[in-house]
Short mmCIF file of C-alpha atoms and ligand atoms in Angstrom, two decimals:
data_model
loop_
_atom_site.label_atom_id
_atom_site.label_comp_id
_atom_site.label_asym_id
_atom_site.label_seq_id
_atom_site.Cartn_x
_atom_site.Cartn_y
_atom_site.Cartn_z
CA MET F 1 -9.75 -24.85 -16.12
CA ALA F 2 -8.07 -25.91 -12.88
CA PRO F 3 -10.42 -26.39 -9.95
CA SER F 4 -11.13 -23.15 -8.16
CA ARG F 5 -9.12 -22.36 -5.03
CA HIS F 6 -10.06 -20.27 -2.03
CA TYR F 7 -7.51 -17.74 -0.79
CA LEU F 8 -7.43 -15.38 2.18
CA MET F 9 -5.61 -12.08 1.64
CA CYS F 10 -4.96 -8.87 3.59
CA ARG F 11 -4.73 -5.49 1.85
CA PRO F 12 -1.40 -3.81 2.74
CA ASP F 13 -2.96 -0.52 3.86
CA HIS F 14 -0.55 -0.31 6.80
CA PHE F 15 2.43 -1.84 5.02
CA ALA F 16 5.86 -0.51 6.02
CA VAL F 17 9.38 -1.71 6.78
CA GLU F 18 9.80 -0.60 10.37
CA TYR F 19 11.83 -3.39 11.97
CA VAL F 20 14.28 -6.07 10.86
CA ILE F 21 13.33 -9.74 11.24
CA ASN F 22 14.87 -11.02 8.00
CA PRO F 23 17.85 -9.97 5.84
CA TRP F 24 15.64 -8.32 3.18
CA MET F 25 14.26 -5.67 5.53
CA ASP F 26 15.95 -2.24 5.68
CA PRO F 27 13.95 0.38 7.59
CA SER F 28 16.25 3.18 6.34
CA ALA F 29 15.26 2.32 2.75
CA GLY F 30 11.59 2.17 3.73
CA ALA F 31 8.70 1.04 1.52
CA ASP F 32 5.66 2.68 -0.01
CA ALA F 33 2.24 1.41 1.13
CA ALA F 34 0.45 2.89 -1.91
CA THR F 35 2.75 1.04 -4.32
CA ALA F 36 2.36 -2.12 -2.26
CA VAL F 37 -1.44 -1.84 -2.42
CA ARG F 38 -1.35 -1.39 -6.21
CA GLN F 39 0.89 -4.44 -6.66
CA TRP F 40 -1.15 -6.48 -4.19
CA GLU F 41 -4.32 -5.63 -6.14
CA SER F 42 -2.75 -6.96 -9.33
CA LEU F 43 -2.13 -10.24 -7.48
CA LYS F 44 -5.73 -10.39 -6.24
CA ASP F 45 -6.97 -9.62 -9.78
CA ALA F 46 -4.81 -12.41 -11.17
CA TYR F 47 -6.43 -14.94 -8.80
CA GLU F 48 -9.93 -13.75 -9.61
CA GLU F 49 -9.28 -13.88 -13.35
CA LEU F 50 -8.21 -17.51 -12.88
CA GLY F 51 -11.59 -18.18 -11.28
CA HIS F 52 -10.31 -18.43 -7.71
CA ARG F 53 -12.21 -17.06 -4.75
CA VAL F 54 -10.52 -14.42 -2.60
CA SER F 55 -11.67 -13.60 0.94
CA LEU F 56 -10.28 -10.62 2.80
CA ILE F 57 -9.25 -10.08 6.40
CA ASP F 58 -9.18 -6.49 7.69
CA PRO F 59 -5.67 -5.09 8.05
CA VAL F 60 -4.75 -3.94 11.56
CA GLU F 61 -2.88 -0.70 12.17
CA GLY F 62 0.50 -1.29 13.76
CA LEU F 63 0.93 -4.69 12.07
CA PRO F 64 2.86 -3.74 8.89
CA ASP F 65 3.58 -7.38 7.94
CA MET F 66 -0.04 -8.53 8.19
CA VAL F 67 -0.24 -8.46 4.37
CA PHE F 68 1.72 -11.73 4.50
CA ALA F 69 -1.38 -13.82 5.04
CA ALA F 70 0.42 -17.11 4.39
CA ASN F 71 1.87 -16.81 7.88
CA GLY F 72 -1.54 -16.46 9.54
CA ALA F 73 -2.53 -20.14 9.76
CA LEU F 74 -2.43 -23.54 8.03
CA VAL F 75 -5.78 -24.84 6.80
CA VAL F 76 -6.03 -28.46 5.63
CA GLY F 77 -9.25 -30.45 5.30
CA GLY F 78 -11.11 -27.51 6.84
CA ARG F 79 -9.07 -27.73 10.06
CA VAL F 80 -7.39 -24.50 11.06
CA TYR F 81 -4.02 -24.75 12.78
CA GLY F 82 -3.25 -21.31 14.20
CA ALA F 83 0.06 -19.49 13.92
CA ARG F 84 2.29 -18.58 16.86
CA PHE F 85 4.83 -16.10 15.57
CA ALA F 86 8.54 -16.28 16.39
CA SER F 87 8.91 -12.50 16.66
CA GLU F 88 7.31 -10.14 19.13
CA GLN F 89 6.60 -7.65 16.32
CA ARG F 90 4.22 -10.06 14.57
CA ALA F 91 2.81 -11.87 17.63
CA ALA F 92 -0.62 -10.19 17.46
CA GLU F 93 -1.22 -11.48 13.93
CA GLY F 94 -1.74 -15.06 15.13
CA PRO F 95 -4.86 -14.32 17.20
CA ALA F 96 -6.13 -11.86 14.55
CA TYR F 97 -6.07 -14.52 11.84
CA LEU F 98 -7.50 -17.21 14.12
CA ARG F 99 -10.36 -14.87 15.05
CA TRP F 100 -11.17 -14.43 11.34
CA PHE F 101 -11.55 -18.19 10.96
CA VAL F 102 -13.70 -18.53 14.07
CA GLU F 103 -15.93 -15.62 13.03
CA ASN F 104 -16.35 -17.12 9.57
CA GLY F 105 -17.54 -20.43 10.96
CA TYR F 106 -14.48 -22.61 10.39
CA GLU F 107 -13.98 -25.54 12.77
CA PRO F 108 -12.13 -27.06 14.31
CA THR F 109 -9.59 -24.33 14.98
CA MET F 110 -6.52 -24.83 17.13
CA GLU F 111 -4.44 -22.32 19.04
CA ALA F 112 -0.92 -23.69 18.60
CA MET F 113 1.32 -24.28 21.61
CA GLU F 114 4.41 -24.45 19.41
CA THR F 115 6.03 -21.61 17.46
CA ASN F 116 4.97 -21.74 13.81
CA GLU F 117 4.36 -19.27 11.01
CA GLY F 118 1.55 -21.01 9.17
CA GLU F 119 1.84 -21.67 5.47
CA GLY F 120 5.11 -19.76 5.40
CA ASP F 121 6.65 -22.99 6.71
CA PHE F 122 4.01 -25.62 5.85
CA LEU F 123 3.35 -26.52 2.21
CA THR F 124 0.61 -29.04 1.51
CA LEU F 125 0.69 -31.69 -1.21
CA ASP F 126 -1.79 -34.51 -1.79
CA HIS F 127 -0.17 -37.04 0.54
CA VAL F 128 2.28 -35.06 2.61
CA ILE F 129 2.87 -31.68 4.20
CA LEU F 130 6.42 -30.33 3.78
CA ALA F 131 7.51 -28.30 6.79
CA GLY F 132 10.41 -25.91 7.21
CA THR F 133 12.45 -25.25 10.34
CA GLY F 134 15.68 -23.47 11.18
CA PHE F 135 14.65 -19.83 11.39
CA ARG F 136 10.98 -19.45 12.36
CA THR F 137 8.85 -22.57 12.83
CA ALA F 138 9.93 -24.92 15.63
CA ILE F 139 10.37 -28.58 14.75
CA THR F 140 7.97 -29.40 17.61
CA ALA F 141 5.25 -27.58 15.64
CA HIS F 142 5.70 -30.09 12.82
CA LYS F 143 4.56 -32.84 15.22
CA GLU F 144 1.77 -30.70 16.62
CA ALA F 145 0.44 -29.97 13.12
CA GLN F 146 0.69 -33.63 12.10
CA GLU F 147 -1.33 -34.70 15.11
CA PHE F 148 -4.00 -32.02 14.64
CA LEU F 149 -4.35 -32.33 10.86
CA GLY F 150 -3.89 -36.10 10.55
CA ARG F 151 -1.48 -35.75 7.65
CA PRO F 152 2.15 -36.86 7.53
CA VAL F 153 4.54 -33.94 7.97
CA VAL F 154 8.10 -34.12 6.64
CA THR F 155 10.69 -31.84 8.24
CA LEU F 156 13.08 -29.86 6.01
CA ARG F 157 15.93 -27.80 7.45
CA LEU F 158 16.53 -24.30 6.07
CA VAL F 159 20.12 -23.04 6.32
CA ASP F 160 20.29 -19.72 4.40
CA PRO F 161 18.89 -16.74 6.36
CA ARG F 162 17.60 -15.11 3.14
CA TYR F 163 15.29 -18.11 2.78
CA TYR F 164 13.94 -18.07 6.31
CA HIS F 165 10.53 -19.53 5.45
CA LEU F 166 10.02 -22.73 3.44
CA ASP F 167 7.79 -20.83 0.99
CA THR F 168 10.71 -18.60 -0.02
CA ALA F 169 12.62 -21.63 -1.33
CA LEU F 170 10.02 -24.17 -2.50
CA PHE F 171 6.53 -24.34 -3.98
CA PRO F 172 4.22 -27.20 -4.97
CA LEU F 173 3.62 -27.33 -8.74
CA ASP F 174 0.58 -29.53 -8.10
CA GLY F 175 -0.41 -32.20 -5.57
CA THR F 176 2.61 -34.38 -6.28
CA ASN F 177 5.58 -32.37 -7.51
CA ILE F 178 7.53 -29.26 -6.49
CA ALA F 179 10.02 -26.59 -7.57
CA TYR F 180 12.80 -25.58 -5.16
CA TYR F 181 16.15 -23.91 -4.70
CA PRO F 182 18.53 -26.58 -3.30
CA GLY F 183 20.95 -24.04 -1.76
CA ALA F 184 18.36 -23.04 0.84
CA PHE F 185 18.37 -26.53 2.43
CA SER F 186 20.74 -28.57 4.60
CA ARG F 187 22.57 -31.44 2.91
CA GLY F 188 20.26 -34.01 4.51
CA SER F 189 17.14 -32.14 3.48
CA GLN F 190 18.43 -31.81 -0.09
CA GLU F 191 18.77 -35.59 -0.13
CA VAL F 192 15.24 -36.02 1.21
CA LEU F 193 13.91 -33.72 -1.54
CA ARG F 194 15.84 -35.55 -4.27
CA HIS F 195 14.49 -38.84 -2.98
CA MET F 196 10.87 -37.69 -2.71
CA PHE F 197 10.77 -35.56 -5.87
CA PRO F 198 13.16 -36.93 -8.50
CA ASP F 199 11.33 -34.95 -11.19
CA ALA F 200 11.28 -31.59 -9.37
CA VAL F 201 12.08 -28.28 -11.03
CA LEU F 202 15.40 -26.99 -9.64
CA ALA F 203 15.63 -23.22 -9.53
CA SER F 204 18.77 -21.12 -9.83
CA ALA F 205 20.19 -18.84 -7.14
CA GLU F 206 19.20 -15.85 -9.34
CA ASP F 207 15.55 -16.89 -9.57
CA ALA F 208 15.45 -17.65 -5.85
CA ALA F 209 16.85 -14.19 -5.04
CA VAL F 210 13.90 -12.48 -6.78
CA PHE F 211 11.40 -14.64 -4.85
CA GLY F 212 10.74 -16.91 -7.83
CA LEU F 213 10.06 -19.82 -5.46
CA ASN F 214 7.44 -17.81 -3.60
CA ALA F 215 4.91 -18.77 -6.26
CA VAL F 216 1.32 -20.02 -6.17
CA SER F 217 0.24 -22.86 -8.45
CA ASP F 218 -3.26 -24.28 -8.89
CA GLY F 219 -1.81 -27.22 -10.80
CA GLU F 220 -2.22 -25.55 -14.20
CA ASN F 221 -1.44 -21.88 -13.65
CA VAL F 222 1.54 -20.54 -11.72
CA VAL F 223 1.42 -17.00 -10.38
CA LEU F 224 5.11 -16.09 -10.40
CA GLU F 225 7.34 -13.11 -9.70
CA ALA F 226 7.91 -11.47 -13.09
CA ASP F 227 11.69 -11.27 -12.56
CA ALA F 228 12.12 -15.06 -12.32
CA GLY F 229 12.83 -15.48 -16.06
CA GLU F 230 14.63 -18.80 -16.24
CA LEU F 231 12.16 -20.47 -13.89
CA ALA F 232 9.24 -19.15 -15.97
CA LEU F 233 10.72 -20.78 -19.10
CA GLU F 234 11.16 -24.14 -17.35
CA LEU F 235 7.59 -24.07 -16.00
CA LYS F 236 6.25 -23.32 -19.49
CA ARG F 237 8.36 -26.14 -20.90
CA ARG F 238 6.54 -28.40 -18.45
CA GLY F 239 3.18 -27.29 -19.77
CA LEU F 240 2.26 -24.86 -17.01
CA ASN F 241 0.68 -21.49 -17.71
CA VAL F 242 2.77 -18.73 -16.12
CA ILE F 243 1.12 -15.54 -14.87
CA PRO F 244 3.78 -12.95 -14.03
CA VAL F 245 3.18 -10.47 -11.23
CA ASP F 246 5.35 -7.65 -9.87
CA LEU F 247 5.45 -7.55 -6.07
CA SER F 248 8.81 -5.75 -5.84
CA GLU F 249 7.57 -3.36 -3.14
CA LEU F 250 6.57 -6.25 -0.88
CA ARG F 251 9.95 -7.85 -1.51
CA LYS F 252 11.43 -5.01 0.57
CA ALA F 253 9.89 -6.76 3.59
CA GLY F 254 11.03 -10.17 2.36
CA GLY F 255 7.79 -11.30 0.74
CA GLY F 256 6.31 -12.29 -2.62
CA PRO F 257 3.08 -13.66 -4.12
CA LYS F 258 2.79 -16.76 -1.93
CA CYS F 259 3.52 -14.80 1.26
CA CYS F 260 0.43 -12.70 0.49
CA THR F 261 -1.76 -15.76 0.06
CA LEU F 262 -3.25 -18.16 2.61
CA GLU F 263 -4.97 -21.10 0.97
CA ILE F 264 -8.15 -22.32 2.63
CA ARG F 265 -8.38 -26.02 1.81
CA PRO F 266 -11.82 -27.46 2.41
N1 LIG Y 1 8.57 -9.38 6.94
C1 LIG Y 1 7.91 -10.65 7.03
C2 LIG Y 1 8.65 -11.54 8.00
O1 LIG Y 1 9.85 -11.52 8.00
C3 LIG Y 1 7.79 -11.29 5.70
C4 LIG Y 1 7.00 -12.54 5.71
C5 LIG Y 1 6.96 -13.25 4.39
N2 LIG Y 1 6.05 -14.34 4.41
C6 LIG Y 1 6.29 -15.55 3.93
N3 LIG Y 1 5.33 -16.39 3.89
N4 LIG Y 1 7.48 -15.91 3.51
O2 LIG Y 1 8.07 -12.24 8.78
#
């Protein structure tokens, strides 16, 4: 079995689509919190069945996107780099998540000066942190995180508004390799990715559009949106165990499995 991971999650009790901060959100179409909770629970169950530990942060009324825990912070080597949200609507989530870490004894913690949306735009591999910019996280936050965490951070530029966070277009398969959708990145960043990860899994536009790249891998098991069929086949071909989950209700806010998951790396 893959080594056990520790995840922080937030039950979507107050989930709703009430404002528009990405192209997936349509308040007139709405979303159903009860359905979201049921789907979210299947994700939590999947982690626990894999032997991973799940901690919970209390949802806050009036913060409908708080279920997207990935955005709450970036935790590497036990150091907690706090989020500073780009949008007013989500601004209160940053301090709420940071408070959870302080109250649970994590240190050091850092209140970021620079705009960043946590693991939504920072993906950690063994020797490098990949960082997205273009829509949410400021490039200056990449430097701030590098300095605080003591890990090299490589900037990647996102160019398609549907893939506004790095974790909507790329996920680490393990500590050294990734899967990604090239169309989400600038030409230069595509070149950087080809250079760094010649053996990466390249996903199709179809699999990206169902949040197939918003997956969570422990190196052996990949928790993946059930609709990402072609990507699932390729991952299996590479010897990975694929665990399909249906988070279609959360997709109405522009999120998937990874968005709901903040990894706490000791
Ligand atoms: N509605 C949320 C937003 O636009 C969705 C966040 C999804 N989270 C993520 N890690 N991609 O901010």
